[in-house]
Structure formats: structure tokens, C-alpha cells
Amino acid sequence: MPGIVGVMTSEMTARMLRLLSLLQTRREWSGSDLAERLSVTVRTVRRDIDRLRELGYPVDSARGHAGGYRLAAGTDLPPLLLDDDEAVAIAVALRTAAGGLTGIEETALRALAKLEHVLPRRLRGQVTALQTSLAGIAWETQGPRADPGLLATLAVACRDHEILTFDYVARDGAATPRRAEPCHLVASGDLWYLLAHDTGRNDWRLFRLDRISGVLPTGRRVPPREVPGGDPAAYVAGRLVAAPTRYRAVATVHAPAAHVRARVRRLGNRLQPIDAATCRFDASDDSLTRIAQTLAALDTDYDLDADPAVRTHLRETARRALRATDSASG
């Protein structure tokens, strides 16, 4: 905060920095809450807010006995205050995003370069050590596909509980207008999903981000809703398992569920124990190739209940593998 030390005591400066840090962690604070956190009076909080405004920070206030304050969006992005652990965590997260989130890599790298430029020397060494020690495998699909602008818009709406309208393309290709209360963003496999309460259908819905377009905030905020079961990730996983698929493939595996789960971690929620030595595994999918890959990960015998197309594909895949093996032996 340039220039602030010259006109205020060190104690006041520390308090101002603490106040700014608090304003950056929550959308809105009451004057009494800020006063309690800073161990000062509400009147002192009001004076400190005025000083922040003089320094160019756009702090909005609401009328009332205690008052309410929030750091608003201004014409310029104000400096962020980070402690040592937060700075290192953000640097590592940006490095991970640059190598894993399809569609956001370049943006993450630019942000990482800016952050590293201003890091103190003691922290720069830690970040460098972490980056040189970490490595990622670049598969064909590196990570969840995401449009940075759409992801940011939905994340803000989830945070603020603001109703959105958008167009959504369903599985059959039909586009329909939707109005929903965004609640959570969940990544699964190579896709992002928005978990929201559809106001038109009065029910919870999952929306794939790559099928969403024309997002418009309505400006209407609503009280937060409790996700059924209380765990957004578990709820989304359950919905994905129950979603209809093009091809059915259910294996009765002659092994304990824990043994199979260790080999199909990504689909572990599709396991159902039958007894101590047997489990049922649902490998159904829209892709025959993915079904074959999933079943190939099983290292024990199983009985398969599958559509004819799945069985045909598995036989052809097995024949190719056998021909290749025989050719190599010859």
C-alpha cells in the first residue's frame, strides 16, 4: 500500500492492511463484525474505510446502525494481500492449472508470471523448488475442459447465489432456455458440471459446461440451498452413475469390492458389493472404447451382462490383440 506508512502509525498501518485483507475474503461485512475482528470501535472502522477510499479502493457501504461494507469492482484491480502460505499455494495452483485445465493454460501462465515477479526472495525459492519437483503426465485429454470466462461467471454466481439464465443443449441436440440457481461446480473426468436448482422444473439439475451458452446474470440473489445429502461431489457422482448411457455393460466380478475399487478409482462409485468375495461393477458408457478400457483394468475373472454391440466390440478387440500376440510370437 504505497504512501500509507508516511501518514499513519505502524499500528494503524497494520490495522488497515488487516481490514483490507478481511474485505477481500468475504463479499460483505457488517461494521460490528469488522470492529470485533479488528478489536476497535465501529467508528474507527468507518474512519479506516474512508482512508481506504482515499487510497483508491472502491469500498461500498450500506446504511444502517452497524453499516455494511464490501470491496466493490473498480476500474482497476486493487492489490491483493496474501500471507506467505497463500502466495505459495496460489503459485502451485496456477502451475497445476497451466498444465491440467484445458482452455485455461495460457491465462494461468500469465497470472503465474505476474505473481512470481513480485514474490519475496524467500518465497520465490520455495515456489521454484516445488515447481522443479512436481511433474505431470500430458495425456491426450489433460484435464477438465473449461472456458475461463464461463467458469469465472458461474463461480461468481455460485458464490453470490445469483440466478442465471442460459441456453442449454441436451443429449438429443435440442437447445432450450434455462433459468437456474447455481450452487456448485464439479469436475469429473474430462468435463465440468454445474450443479444448480432449475427454477422452471423446480428440481436439481446437472449441466455440462461445454453445452452452456448465452449466460446472463439476473441480478436476483436467493438464499443458499442445501444439496441433497449435503455433499455436492457425492451427489453429482450419483447422478452421473444413474444417467442413461448408450451401451450397457455390467460385470459381476469375482473379487472383493475394495480390490476392484483400487483398479477403477475414477469409477469407484459404480461398485456394489454382493458379498465378501464378489461385487457388481457398472461399466456402462456412451463409448465402446471406454467400456473395453475399463473392463481391461480388471485383473480378475468376471461375468458380463452387456448389450450385443458391447460383446461384439470386445470380441473384435480381443481378436486384434491375439493376432498381434501370435504375430509377435512367430
mmCIF file of C-alpha atoms in Angstrom:
data_model
loop_
_atom_site.group_PDB
_atom_site.id
_atom_site.type_symbol
_atom_site.label_atom_id
_atom_site.label_comp_id
_atom_site.label_asym_id
_atom_site.label_seq_id
_atom_site.Cartn_x
_atom_site.Cartn_y
_atom_site.Cartn_z
ATOM 1 C CA MET A 1 0.000 0.000 0.000
ATOM 2 C CA PRO A 2 2.321 2.819 -1.219
ATOM 3 C CA GLY A 3 2.406 6.033 0.763
ATOM 4 C CA ILE A 4 0.309 4.817 3.646
ATOM 5 C CA VAL A 5 3.171 4.404 6.114
ATOM 6 C CA GLY A 6 4.196 8.028 5.850
ATOM 7 C CA VAL A 7 0.880 9.360 7.158
ATOM 8 C CA MET A 8 -0.090 6.698 9.701
ATOM 9 C CA THR A 9 1.477 4.932 12.646
ATOM 10 C CA SER A 10 2.742 1.397 12.235
ATOM 11 C CA GLU A 11 -0.164 0.140 14.368
ATOM 12 C CA MET A 12 -2.664 1.928 12.156
ATOM 13 C CA THR A 13 -0.959 0.634 9.040
ATOM 14 C CA ALA A 14 -1.138 -2.956 10.287
ATOM 15 C CA ARG A 15 -4.823 -2.495 11.102
ATOM 16 C CA MET A 16 -5.533 -1.058 7.654
ATOM 17 C CA LEU A 17 -3.801 -3.984 5.999
ATOM 18 C CA ARG A 18 -5.791 -6.376 8.154
ATOM 19 C CA LEU A 19 -9.028 -4.564 7.260
ATOM 20 C CA LEU A 20 -8.239 -4.763 3.561
ATOM 21 C CA SER A 21 -7.438 -8.452 3.891
ATOM 22 C CA LEU A 22 -10.804 -9.090 5.589
ATOM 23 C CA LEU A 23 -12.701 -7.216 2.889
ATOM 24 C CA GLN A 24 -11.081 -9.433 0.272
ATOM 25 C CA THR A 25 -12.159 -12.687 1.933
ATOM 26 C CA ARG A 26 -15.932 -12.152 2.091
ATOM 27 C CA ARG A 27 -18.497 -10.457 -0.102
ATOM 28 C CA GLU A 28 -19.892 -8.238 2.647
ATOM 29 C CA TRP A 29 -19.064 -7.405 6.261
ATOM 30 C CA SER A 30 -21.111 -5.571 8.857
ATOM 31 C CA GLY A 31 -19.373 -2.749 10.686
ATOM 32 C CA SER A 32 -19.789 -4.543 14.006
ATOM 33 C CA ASP A 33 -18.190 -7.750 12.647
ATOM 34 C CA LEU A 34 -15.191 -5.819 11.327
ATOM 35 C CA ALA A 35 -14.860 -3.937 14.605
ATOM 36 C CA GLU A 36 -14.866 -7.211 16.534
ATOM 37 C CA ARG A 37 -12.250 -8.771 14.246
ATOM 38 C CA LEU A 38 -10.001 -5.706 14.491
ATOM 39 C CA SER A 39 -10.648 -5.086 18.222
ATOM 40 C CA VAL A 40 -11.678 -1.463 17.573
ATOM 41 C CA THR A 41 -14.902 0.543 17.607
ATOM 42 C CA VAL A 42 -17.354 0.788 14.732
ATOM 43 C CA ARG A 43 -16.437 4.457 14.444
ATOM 44 C CA THR A 44 -12.768 3.528 13.926
ATOM 45 C CA VAL A 45 -13.817 1.082 11.216
ATOM 46 C CA ARG A 46 -15.685 3.879 9.417
ATOM 47 C CA ARG A 47 -12.604 6.110 9.535
ATOM 48 C CA ASP A 48 -10.382 3.322 8.227
ATOM 49 C CA ILE A 49 -12.850 2.648 5.404
ATOM 50 C CA ASP A 50 -12.647 6.324 4.442
ATOM 51 C CA ARG A 51 -8.839 6.069 4.350
ATOM 52 C CA LEU A 52 -9.043 3.040 2.042
ATOM 53 C CA ARG A 53 -11.298 5.014 -0.290
ATOM 54 C CA GLU A 54 -8.798 7.873 -0.337
ATOM 55 C CA LEU A 55 -6.161 5.345 -1.428
ATOM 56 C CA GLY A 56 -8.348 4.281 -4.355
ATOM 57 C CA TYR A 57 -10.022 1.142 -3.005
ATOM 58 C CA PRO A 58 -13.715 1.063 -4.053
ATOM 59 C CA VAL A 59 -15.444 0.173 -0.793
ATOM 60 C CA ASP A 60 -19.252 0.292 -0.902
ATOM 61 C CA SER A 61 -21.268 0.796 2.253
ATOM 62 C CA ALA A 62 -24.888 0.150 3.192
ATOM 63 C CA ARG A 63 -26.972 2.292 5.503
ATOM 64 C CA GLY A 64 -27.999 1.131 8.939
ATOM 65 C CA HIS A 65 -26.929 1.211 12.567
ATOM 66 C CA ALA A 66 -23.998 -1.151 12.155
ATOM 67 C CA GLY A 67 -23.446 -0.479 8.459
ATOM 68 C CA GLY A 68 -22.276 -2.954 5.874
ATOM 69 C CA TYR A 69 -19.142 -2.861 3.732
ATOM 70 C CA ARG A 70 -17.868 -4.680 0.697
ATOM 71 C CA LEU A 71 -14.942 -4.264 -1.673
ATOM 72 C CA ALA A 72 -16.608 -3.426 -4.977
ATOM 73 C CA ALA A 73 -15.351 -3.817 -8.511
ATOM 74 C CA GLY A 74 -13.485 -0.722 -9.635
ATOM 75 C CA THR A 75 -11.913 0.439 -12.854
ATOM 76 C CA ASP A 76 -8.638 -1.212 -11.815
ATOM 77 C CA LEU A 77 -7.906 -4.421 -9.956
ATOM 78 C CA PRO A 78 -6.738 -3.427 -6.459
ATOM 79 C CA PRO A 79 -3.658 -5.100 -4.977
ATOM 80 C CA LEU A 80 -4.370 -8.367 -3.174
ATOM 81 C CA LEU A 81 -2.901 -9.054 0.240
ATOM 82 C CA LEU A 82 -1.560 -12.585 0.652
ATOM 83 C CA ASP A 83 0.320 -14.173 3.503
ATOM 84 C CA ASP A 84 3.276 -16.469 2.779
ATOM 85 C CA ASP A 85 1.283 -19.710 2.710
ATOM 86 C CA GLU A 86 -1.430 -18.199 0.499
ATOM 87 C CA ALA A 87 1.126 -16.905 -2.018
ATOM 88 C CA VAL A 88 2.857 -20.287 -2.298
ATOM 89 C CA ALA A 89 -0.487 -22.113 -2.552
ATOM 90 C CA ILE A 90 -1.688 -19.834 -5.365
ATOM 91 C CA ALA A 91 1.582 -20.203 -7.263
ATOM 92 C CA VAL A 92 1.365 -24.001 -7.092
ATOM 93 C CA ALA A 93 -2.331 -23.949 -8.037
ATOM 94 C CA LEU A 94 -1.595 -21.759 -11.063
ATOM 95 C CA ARG A 95 1.199 -24.097 -12.114
ATOM 96 C CA THR A 96 -1.188 -27.045 -11.851
ATOM 97 C CA ALA A 97 -3.891 -25.217 -13.791
ATOM 98 C CA ALA A 98 -1.410 -24.314 -16.514
ATOM 99 C CA GLY A 99 -0.698 -27.983 -17.079
ATOM 100 C CA GLY A 100 -4.065 -29.535 -16.378
ATOM 101 C CA LEU A 101 -7.097 -27.417 -17.203
ATOM 102 C CA THR A 102 -7.743 -27.399 -20.915
ATOM 103 C CA GLY A 103 -8.667 -23.915 -22.107
ATOM 104 C CA ILE A 104 -7.126 -22.008 -19.212
ATOM 105 C CA GLU A 105 -3.419 -22.813 -19.541
ATOM 106 C CA GLU A 106 -2.278 -19.527 -21.100
ATOM 107 C CA THR A 107 -4.248 -17.416 -18.633
ATOM 108 C CA ALA A 108 -2.800 -19.353 -15.691
ATOM 109 C CA LEU A 109 0.744 -18.931 -17.012
ATOM 110 C CA ARG A 110 0.305 -15.156 -17.351
ATOM 111 C CA ALA A 111 -1.017 -14.891 -13.800
ATOM 112 C CA LEU A 112 1.824 -17.106 -12.543
ATOM 113 C CA ALA A 113 4.436 -14.906 -14.222
ATOM 114 C CA LYS A 114 2.990 -11.780 -12.560
ATOM 115 C CA LEU A 115 2.889 -13.432 -9.152
ATOM 116 C CA GLU A 116 6.446 -14.740 -9.368
ATOM 117 C CA HIS A 117 7.673 -11.296 -10.370
ATOM 118 C CA VAL A 118 6.566 -9.760 -7.043
ATOM 119 C CA LEU A 119 7.236 -12.696 -4.713
ATOM 120 C CA PRO A 120 9.792 -12.040 -1.974
ATOM 121 C CA ARG A 121 13.044 -13.901 -2.447
ATOM 122 C CA ARG A 122 12.346 -16.300 0.444
ATOM 123 C CA LEU A 123 9.065 -17.398 -1.165
ATOM 124 C CA ARG A 124 10.401 -17.467 -4.701
ATOM 125 C CA GLY A 125 12.825 -20.168 -3.650
ATOM 126 C CA GLN A 126 10.030 -22.298 -2.198
ATOM 127 C CA VAL A 127 7.894 -21.966 -5.317
ATOM 128 C CA THR A 128 10.838 -22.765 -7.582
ATOM 129 C CA ALA A 129 11.639 -25.853 -5.537
ATOM 130 C CA LEU A 130 8.046 -27.044 -5.746
ATOM 131 C CA GLN A 131 7.854 -26.454 -9.488
ATOM 132 C CA THR A 132 11.080 -28.304 -10.177
ATOM 133 C CA SER A 133 9.953 -31.204 -8.001
ATOM 134 C CA LEU A 134 6.454 -31.569 -9.436
ATOM 135 C CA ALA A 135 5.707 -33.149 -12.780
ATOM 136 C CA GLY A 136 2.588 -34.010 -14.703
ATOM 137 C CA ILE A 137 1.853 -36.504 -17.435
ATOM 138 C CA ALA A 138 0.331 -34.868 -20.511
ATOM 139 C CA TRP A 139 -2.369 -37.252 -21.717
ATOM 140 C CA GLU A 140 -4.416 -36.535 -24.806
ATOM 141 C CA THR A 141 -7.042 -35.033 -22.530
ATOM 142 C CA GLN A 142 -5.044 -33.171 -19.892
ATOM 143 C CA GLY A 143 -7.849 -32.229 -17.603
ATOM 144 C CA PRO A 144 -11.386 -30.912 -17.355
ATOM 145 C CA ARG A 145 -12.256 -28.804 -20.403
ATOM 146 C CA ALA A 146 -13.234 -25.295 -19.360
ATOM 147 C CA ASP A 147 -13.818 -21.923 -20.926
ATOM 148 C CA PRO A 148 -12.148 -19.492 -18.480
ATOM 149 C CA GLY A 149 -14.783 -16.775 -18.903
ATOM 150 C CA LEU A 150 -17.711 -19.138 -18.427
ATOM 151 C CA LEU A 151 -16.045 -20.849 -15.475
ATOM 152 C CA ALA A 152 -15.444 -17.497 -13.758
ATOM 153 C CA THR A 153 -19.006 -16.278 -14.389
ATOM 154 C CA LEU A 154 -20.541 -19.446 -12.970
ATOM 155 C CA ALA A 155 -18.184 -19.488 -9.985
ATOM 156 C CA VAL A 156 -19.202 -15.930 -9.031
ATOM 157 C CA ALA A 157 -22.886 -16.806 -9.412
ATOM 158 C CA CYS A 158 -22.413 -19.865 -7.162
ATOM 159 C CA ARG A 159 -20.682 -17.718 -4.567
ATOM 160 C CA ASP A 160 -23.302 -14.973 -4.640
ATOM 161 C CA HIS A 161 -26.318 -17.320 -5.056
ATOM 162 C CA GLU A 162 -27.429 -15.295 -8.075
ATOM 163 C CA ILE A 163 -29.988 -16.706 -10.502
ATOM 164 C CA LEU A 164 -28.748 -17.081 -14.086
ATOM 165 C CA THR A 165 -30.416 -17.599 -17.431
ATOM 166 C CA PHE A 166 -28.684 -19.501 -20.232
ATOM 167 C CA ASP A 167 -29.233 -21.752 -23.228
ATOM 168 C CA TYR A 168 -28.528 -25.455 -22.808
ATOM 169 C CA VAL A 169 -28.072 -28.171 -25.424
ATOM 170 C CA ALA A 170 -29.465 -31.520 -24.231
ATOM 171 C CA ARG A 171 -28.247 -35.010 -25.171
ATOM 172 C CA ASP A 172 -30.604 -35.102 -28.157
ATOM 173 C CA GLY A 173 -29.170 -31.845 -29.521
ATOM 174 C CA ALA A 174 -32.179 -29.688 -28.668
ATOM 175 C CA ALA A 175 -31.373 -26.257 -27.212
ATOM 176 C CA THR A 176 -33.672 -24.900 -24.504
ATOM 177 C CA PRO A 177 -33.613 -21.730 -22.373
ATOM 178 C CA ARG A 178 -32.952 -22.367 -18.686
ATOM 179 C CA ARG A 179 -33.260 -20.336 -15.501
ATOM 180 C CA ALA A 180 -31.403 -21.766 -12.524
ATOM 181 C CA GLU A 181 -29.831 -21.110 -9.146
ATOM 182 C CA PRO A 182 -26.147 -22.136 -9.457
ATOM 183 C CA CYS A 183 -24.815 -23.977 -6.412
ATOM 184 C CA HIS A 184 -21.565 -25.822 -7.187
ATOM 185 C CA LEU A 185 -19.052 -26.506 -9.959
ATOM 186 C CA VAL A 186 -17.813 -30.099 -10.059
ATOM 187 C CA ALA A 187 -15.139 -31.614 -12.314
ATOM 188 C CA SER A 188 -15.491 -35.266 -13.337
ATOM 189 C CA GLY A 189 -13.152 -36.956 -15.776
ATOM 190 C CA ASP A 190 -12.560 -34.508 -18.607
ATOM 191 C CA LEU A 191 -15.733 -32.464 -18.062
ATOM 192 C CA TRP A 192 -17.027 -29.700 -15.791
ATOM 193 C CA TYR A 193 -20.577 -29.808 -14.463
ATOM 194 C CA LEU A 194 -22.738 -27.090 -12.935
ATOM 195 C CA LEU A 195 -24.968 -28.338 -10.130
ATOM 196 C CA ALA A 196 -27.944 -25.996 -9.973
ATOM 197 C CA HIS A 197 -31.577 -25.838 -8.951
ATOM 198 C CA ASP A 198 -33.642 -25.382 -12.113
ATOM 199 C CA THR A 199 -36.379 -22.877 -11.208
ATOM 200 C CA GLY A 200 -38.534 -23.795 -14.206
ATOM 201 C CA ARG A 201 -38.548 -27.504 -13.324
ATOM 202 C CA ASN A 202 -38.300 -26.972 -9.563
ATOM 203 C CA ASP A 203 -35.663 -29.673 -9.272
ATOM 204 C CA TRP A 204 -31.906 -30.193 -9.111
ATOM 205 C CA ARG A 205 -30.146 -30.491 -12.464
ATOM 206 C CA LEU A 206 -26.640 -31.159 -13.792
ATOM 207 C CA PHE A 207 -25.461 -29.020 -16.697
ATOM 208 C CA ARG A 208 -22.325 -29.785 -18.701
ATOM 209 C CA LEU A 209 -20.365 -26.580 -19.152
ATOM 210 C CA ASP A 210 -19.497 -27.361 -22.763
ATOM 211 C CA ARG A 211 -23.239 -27.337 -23.541
ATOM 212 C CA ILE A 212 -23.976 -23.982 -21.844
ATOM 213 C CA SER A 213 -24.077 -20.709 -23.797
ATOM 214 C CA GLY A 214 -25.530 -17.225 -23.525
ATOM 215 C CA VAL A 215 -25.168 -16.917 -19.750
ATOM 216 C CA LEU A 216 -26.867 -13.811 -18.339
ATOM 217 C CA PRO A 217 -26.881 -12.835 -14.641
ATOM 218 C CA THR A 218 -30.319 -11.672 -13.493
ATOM 219 C CA GLY A 219 -29.163 -9.623 -10.522
ATOM 220 C CA ARG A 220 -31.542 -11.582 -8.272
ATOM 221 C CA ARG A 221 -29.930 -13.284 -5.293
ATOM 222 C CA VAL A 222 -31.596 -16.026 -3.296
ATOM 223 C CA PRO A 223 -30.822 -17.836 -0.030
ATOM 224 C CA PRO A 224 -28.407 -20.765 -0.491
ATOM 225 C CA ARG A 225 -29.931 -24.209 -0.954
ATOM 226 C CA GLU A 226 -28.750 -27.366 0.756
ATOM 227 C CA VAL A 227 -27.666 -30.033 -1.721
ATOM 228 C CA PRO A 228 -29.441 -33.365 -1.109
ATOM 229 C CA GLY A 229 -27.166 -35.402 1.119
ATOM 230 C CA GLY A 230 -25.010 -32.368 1.889
ATOM 231 C CA ASP A 231 -22.090 -33.451 -0.335
ATOM 232 C CA PRO A 232 -22.100 -31.844 -3.824
ATOM 233 C CA ALA A 233 -19.407 -34.139 -5.253
ATOM 234 C CA ALA A 234 -21.147 -37.288 -3.990
ATOM 235 C CA TYR A 235 -24.476 -36.068 -5.312
ATOM 236 C CA VAL A 236 -23.032 -35.349 -8.765
ATOM 237 C CA ALA A 237 -21.291 -38.736 -8.805
ATOM 238 C CA GLY A 238 -24.566 -40.461 -8.011
ATOM 239 C CA ARG A 239 -26.401 -38.583 -10.740
ATOM 240 C CA LEU A 240 -23.734 -39.415 -13.302
ATOM 241 C CA VAL A 241 -23.925 -43.111 -12.440
ATOM 242 C CA ALA A 242 -27.706 -43.067 -12.756
ATOM 243 C CA ALA A 243 -27.656 -41.121 -16.037
ATOM 244 C CA PRO A 244 -28.718 -43.097 -19.116
ATOM 245 C CA THR A 245 -25.925 -44.410 -21.331
ATOM 246 C CA ARG A 246 -25.868 -45.675 -24.912
ATOM 247 C CA TYR A 247 -24.333 -49.065 -24.082
ATOM 248 C CA ARG A 248 -24.974 -51.282 -21.062
ATOM 249 C CA ALA A 249 -22.124 -53.301 -19.546
ATOM 250 C CA VAL A 250 -22.431 -54.677 -16.005
ATOM 251 C CA ALA A 251 -19.808 -57.072 -14.676
ATOM 252 C CA THR A 252 -20.172 -59.433 -11.735
ATOM 253 C CA VAL A 253 -16.583 -59.521 -10.559
ATOM 254 C CA HIS A 254 -15.180 -62.451 -8.575
ATOM 255 C CA ALA A 255 -13.198 -60.248 -6.194
ATOM 256 C CA PRO A 256 -13.912 -58.030 -3.162
ATOM 257 C CA ALA A 257 -15.188 -54.528 -3.886
ATOM 258 C CA ALA A 258 -12.116 -52.954 -2.246
ATOM 259 C CA HIS A 259 -9.827 -54.883 -4.601
ATOM 260 C CA VAL A 260 -11.751 -53.712 -7.675
ATOM 261 C CA ARG A 261 -12.031 -50.112 -6.434
ATOM 262 C CA ALA A 262 -8.240 -49.862 -6.303
ATOM 263 C CA ARG A 263 -8.140 -50.562 -10.059
ATOM 264 C CA VAL A 264 -11.027 -48.404 -11.188
ATOM 265 C CA ARG A 265 -10.689 -45.430 -8.828
ATOM 266 C CA ARG A 266 -12.347 -42.990 -11.207
ATOM 267 C CA LEU A 267 -15.471 -45.160 -11.331
ATOM 268 C CA GLY A 268 -15.364 -46.481 -7.792
ATOM 269 C CA ASN A 269 -18.856 -45.124 -7.114
ATOM 270 C CA ARG A 270 -20.231 -47.672 -9.626
ATOM 271 C CA LEU A 271 -19.271 -50.592 -7.400
ATOM 272 C CA GLN A 272 -21.822 -52.520 -5.367
ATOM 273 C CA PRO A 273 -20.634 -55.274 -3.010
ATOM 274 C CA ILE A 274 -22.578 -58.534 -3.287
ATOM 275 C CA ASP A 275 -20.730 -60.448 -0.577
ATOM 276 C CA ALA A 276 -17.217 -60.555 0.877
ATOM 277 C CA ALA A 277 -15.753 -62.084 -2.289
ATOM 278 C CA THR A 278 -17.942 -60.716 -5.092
ATOM 279 C CA CYS A 279 -19.118 -57.314 -6.338
ATOM 280 C CA ARG A 280 -21.122 -55.815 -9.183
ATOM 281 C CA PHE A 281 -19.415 -53.179 -11.353
ATOM 282 C CA ASP A 282 -21.325 -50.986 -13.816
ATOM 283 C CA ALA A 283 -19.043 -50.092 -16.747
ATOM 284 C CA SER A 284 -21.863 -48.758 -18.955
ATOM 285 C CA ASP A 285 -20.867 -45.820 -21.148
ATOM 286 C CA ASP A 286 -21.585 -43.939 -24.358
ATOM 287 C CA SER A 287 -18.255 -45.136 -25.756
ATOM 288 C CA LEU A 288 -17.486 -48.761 -26.639
ATOM 289 C CA THR A 289 -13.766 -47.998 -26.441
ATOM 290 C CA ARG A 290 -14.046 -46.675 -22.894
ATOM 291 C CA ILE A 291 -16.022 -49.754 -21.834
ATOM 292 C CA ALA A 292 -13.290 -52.008 -23.204
ATOM 293 C CA GLN A 293 -10.581 -49.967 -21.465
ATOM 294 C CA THR A 294 -12.458 -50.031 -18.161
ATOM 295 C CA LEU A 295 -13.032 -53.786 -18.238
ATOM 296 C CA ALA A 296 -9.419 -54.366 -19.244
ATOM 297 C CA ALA A 297 -8.367 -52.753 -15.956
ATOM 298 C CA LEU A 298 -9.961 -55.623 -14.038
ATOM 299 C CA ASP A 299 -7.344 -58.214 -13.133
ATOM 300 C CA THR A 300 -9.734 -60.965 -12.096
ATOM 301 C CA ASP A 301 -12.486 -63.066 -13.686
ATOM 302 C CA TYR A 302 -15.963 -61.646 -14.152
ATOM 303 C CA ASP A 303 -19.318 -62.484 -15.734
ATOM 304 C CA LEU A 304 -20.619 -59.854 -18.146
ATOM 305 C CA ASP A 305 -24.174 -58.704 -18.756
ATOM 306 C CA ALA A 306 -23.865 -56.404 -21.791
ATOM 307 C CA ASP A 307 -25.549 -55.230 -24.949
ATOM 308 C CA PRO A 308 -24.753 -57.150 -28.169
ATOM 309 C CA ALA A 309 -22.771 -54.166 -29.502
ATOM 310 C CA VAL A 310 -20.540 -54.265 -26.421
ATOM 311 C CA ARG A 311 -19.895 -58.001 -26.763
ATOM 312 C CA THR A 312 -19.094 -57.623 -30.471
ATOM 313 C CA HIS A 313 -16.668 -54.805 -29.777
ATOM 314 C CA LEU A 314 -14.928 -56.763 -27.010
ATOM 315 C CA ARG A 315 -14.561 -59.831 -29.254
ATOM 316 C CA GLU A 316 -13.061 -57.759 -32.069
ATOM 317 C CA THR A 317 -10.691 -56.055 -29.643
ATOM 318 C CA ALA A 318 -9.625 -59.428 -28.221
ATOM 319 C CA ARG A 319 -9.065 -60.892 -31.715
ATOM 320 C CA ARG A 320 -6.815 -57.977 -32.686
ATOM 321 C CA ALA A 321 -4.818 -58.441 -29.508
ATOM 322 C CA LEU A 322 -4.473 -62.187 -30.139
ATOM 323 C CA ARG A 323 -3.372 -61.666 -33.757
ATOM 324 C CA ALA A 324 -0.784 -59.171 -32.615
ATOM 325 C CA THR A 325 0.434 -61.592 -29.954
ATOM 326 C CA ASP A 326 0.611 -64.525 -32.407
ATOM 327 C CA SER A 327 2.446 -62.371 -34.938
ATOM 328 C CA ALA A 328 4.998 -61.339 -32.330
ATOM 329 C CA SER A 329 5.476 -64.983 -31.250
ATOM 330 C CA GLY A 330 6.009 -66.088 -34.828
#
